[in-house]
PDB file of C-alpha atoms in Angstrom:
ATOM      1  CA  MET A   1     189.240   8.944  33.266  1.00 69.00           C
ATOM      2  CA  ASN A   2     190.824  11.745  34.740  1.00 71.00           C
ATOM      3  CA  ARG A   3     194.491  10.877  33.749  1.00 82.00           C
ATOM      4  CA  ASP A   4     196.753  11.906  31.044  1.00 83.00           C
ATOM      5  CA  ASP A   5     199.056   9.299  30.662  1.00 90.00           C
ATOM      6  CA  GLN A   6     200.433   7.472  26.974  1.00 92.00           C
ATOM      7  CA  TYR A   7     197.652   4.926  27.462  1.00 93.00           C
ATOM      8  CA  MET A   8     195.047   6.902  28.116  1.00 91.00           C
ATOM      9  CA  VAL A   9     195.403   9.766  25.689  1.00 90.00           C
ATOM     10  CA  ASP A  10     196.041   7.160  22.930  1.00 93.00           C
ATOM     11  CA  PHE A  11     191.984   5.271  24.603  1.00 93.00           C
ATOM     12  CA  TYR A  12     191.424   8.886  23.854  1.00 92.00           C
ATOM     13  CA  ARG A  13     191.759   8.872  20.541  1.00 93.00           C
ATOM     14  CA  ARG A  14     191.163   5.572  19.808  1.00 95.00           C
ATOM     15  CA  VAL A  15     188.036   6.310  20.792  1.00 95.00           C
ATOM     16  CA  ALA A  16     187.175   9.687  18.589  1.00 95.00           C
ATOM     17  CA  ARG A  17     188.708   7.757  14.700  1.00 96.00           C
ATOM     18  CA  LYS A  18     186.187   4.980  16.141  1.00 97.00           C
ATOM     19  CA  ALA A  19     183.241   7.405  16.539  1.00 96.00           C
ATOM     20  CA  ALA A  20     184.010   9.506  13.626  1.00 96.00           C
ATOM     21  CA  GLU A  21     183.238   6.140  11.769  1.00 97.00           C
ATOM     22  CA  HIS A  22     180.063   5.989  12.888  1.00 97.00           C
ATOM     23  CA  HIS A  23     179.494   9.831  12.430  1.00 96.00           C
ATOM     24  CA  LEU A  24     179.327   9.988  16.080  1.00 96.00           C
ATOM     25  CA  MET A  25     179.814  13.486  18.301  1.00 93.00           C
ATOM     26  CA  LEU A  26     182.304  13.391  21.534  1.00 90.00           C
ATOM     27  CA  ASP A  27     181.882  15.343  24.624  1.00 84.00           C
ATOM     28  CA  PHE A  28     184.780  13.911  27.105  1.00 83.00           C
ATOM     29  CA  HIS A  29     184.476  13.946  30.503  1.00 77.00           C
ATOM     30  CA  ASP A  30     187.598  14.439  33.540  1.00 75.00           C
ATOM     31  CA  ALA A  31     189.740  14.700  30.122  1.00 78.00           C
ATOM     32  CA  PHE A  32     192.887  15.223  30.110  1.00 79.00           C
ATOM     33  CA  LYS A  33     194.166  19.267  29.367  1.00 75.00           C
ATOM     34  CA  PRO A  34     193.213  20.015  25.663  1.00 75.00           C
ATOM     35  CA  ASP A  35     195.351  19.544  23.123  1.00 81.00           C
ATOM     36  CA  GLY A  36     194.061  20.197  19.640  1.00 80.00           C
ATOM     37  CA  MET A  37     192.800  16.984  19.088  1.00 85.00           C
ATOM     38  CA  GLU A  38     189.442  18.763  17.591  1.00 84.00           C
ATOM     39  CA  ARG A  39     191.932  19.980  14.569  1.00 86.00           C
ATOM     40  CA  THR A  40     192.559  15.950  13.696  1.00 90.00           C
ATOM     41  CA  TRP A  41     188.725  14.854  15.283  1.00 90.00           C
ATOM     42  CA  PRO A  42     186.119  17.469  14.495  1.00 91.00           C
ATOM     43  CA  ASN A  43     183.676  14.980  16.415  1.00 92.00           C
ATOM     44  CA  VAL A  44     185.581  15.912  19.203  1.00 89.00           C
ATOM     45  CA  LEU A  45     183.018  18.690  20.342  1.00 84.00           C
ATOM     46  CA  THR A  46     184.618  19.630  24.059  1.00 78.00           C
ATOM     47  CA  ARG A  47     185.781  18.468  27.038  1.00 75.00           C
ATOM     48  CA  GLU A  48     184.805  18.801  30.613  1.00 69.00           C
ATOM     49  CA  ALA A  49     187.818  19.412  32.318  1.00 61.00           C
ATOM     50  CA  VAL A  50     187.618  22.002  35.207  1.00 66.00           C
ATOM     51  CA  LEU A  51     187.139  21.849  38.603  1.00 65.00           C
ATOM     52  CA  GLY A  52     183.146  21.821  39.104  1.00 64.00           C
ATOM     53  CA  LEU A  53     181.246  21.072  42.145  1.00 63.00           C
ATOM     54  CA  GLU A  54     182.416  17.613  43.185  1.00 61.00           C
ATOM     55  CA  TYR A  55     184.601  19.183  44.501  1.00 63.00           C
ATOM     56  CA  ALA A  56     183.207  21.598  46.831  1.00 63.00           C
ATOM     57  CA  ALA A  57     182.667  18.989  50.079  1.00 65.00           C
ATOM     58  CA  LEU A  58     186.981  18.222  48.979  1.00 65.00           C
ATOM     59  CA  GLY A  59     187.627  21.912  49.765  1.00 68.00           C
ATOM     60  CA  ASP A  60     187.659  25.234  48.958  1.00 72.00           C
ATOM     61  CA  ARG A  61     189.300  24.888  45.614  1.00 68.00           C
ATOM     62  CA  ALA A  62     186.436  24.945  43.303  1.00 68.00           C
ATOM     63  CA  ASN A  63     185.560  28.931  43.416  1.00 73.00           C
ATOM     64  CA  PRO A  64     184.082  31.587  41.730  1.00 76.00           C
ATOM     65  CA  GLU A  65     187.585  32.833  41.778  1.00 80.00           C
ATOM     66  CA  HIS A  66     188.576  30.099  40.319  1.00 74.00           C
ATOM     67  CA  ASP A  67     185.429  30.667  37.955  1.00 73.00           C
ATOM     68  CA  VAL A  68     186.776  33.884  36.961  1.00 79.00           C
ATOM     69  CA  MET A  69     189.994  32.496  36.356  1.00 78.00           C
ATOM     70  CA  LEU A  70     189.393  29.718  33.872  1.00 75.00           C
ATOM     71  CA  ALA A  71     187.821  32.485  31.425  1.00 75.00           C
ATOM     72  CA  PHE A  72     191.543  33.907  31.411  1.00 80.00           C
ATOM     73  CA  THR A  73     193.373  30.275  31.055  1.00 75.00           C
ATOM     74  CA  ARG A  74     191.458  27.498  29.809  1.00 70.00           C
ATOM     75  CA  LEU A  75     189.715  29.329  27.608  1.00 70.00           C
ATOM     76  CA  LEU A  76     192.919  31.001  25.631  1.00 70.00           C
ATOM     77  CA  THR A  77     193.324  26.931  24.524  1.00 66.00           C
ATOM     78  CA  ASP A  78     190.011  25.308  23.700  1.00 66.00           C
ATOM     79  CA  ARG A  79     186.846  25.230  24.734  1.00 66.00           C
ATOM     80  CA  TRP A  80     185.010  23.422  27.662  1.00 66.00           C
ATOM     81  CA  THR A  81     181.587  22.139  29.625  1.00 64.00           C
ATOM     82  CA  THR A  82     180.752  22.222  32.869  1.00 62.00           C
ATOM     83  CA  PRO A  83     178.651  19.733  34.594  1.00 59.00           C
ATOM     84  CA  PRO A  84     175.282  20.875  35.745  1.00 57.00           C
ATOM     85  CA  ALA A  85     175.355  23.366  38.817  1.00 54.00           C
ATOM     86  CA  ALA A  86     179.167  23.249  38.517  1.00 49.00           C
ATOM     87  CA  SER A  87     179.116  27.067  38.526  1.00 49.00           C
ATOM     88  CA  ILE A  88     178.199  29.300  41.323  1.00 48.00           C
TER      89      ILE A  88
END
């Protein structure tokens, strides 16, 4: 999805609500920044919202320094998943 406008945030919330009604767990990919949705919808497990190797071809933004920085920034607010082979 890779956007965080109001329409997309509402979409994620609708999906989380419907998934909970059907007893399904979710792992959102390319989601917006953490906002505490997991408190309301505990079936939302994680969000893969970090730079992975898909950015390697676009420059040097996804590098080991970035991976270390995530532990002190992104992990303060929520948990996350990384796509396979995303960590160098």
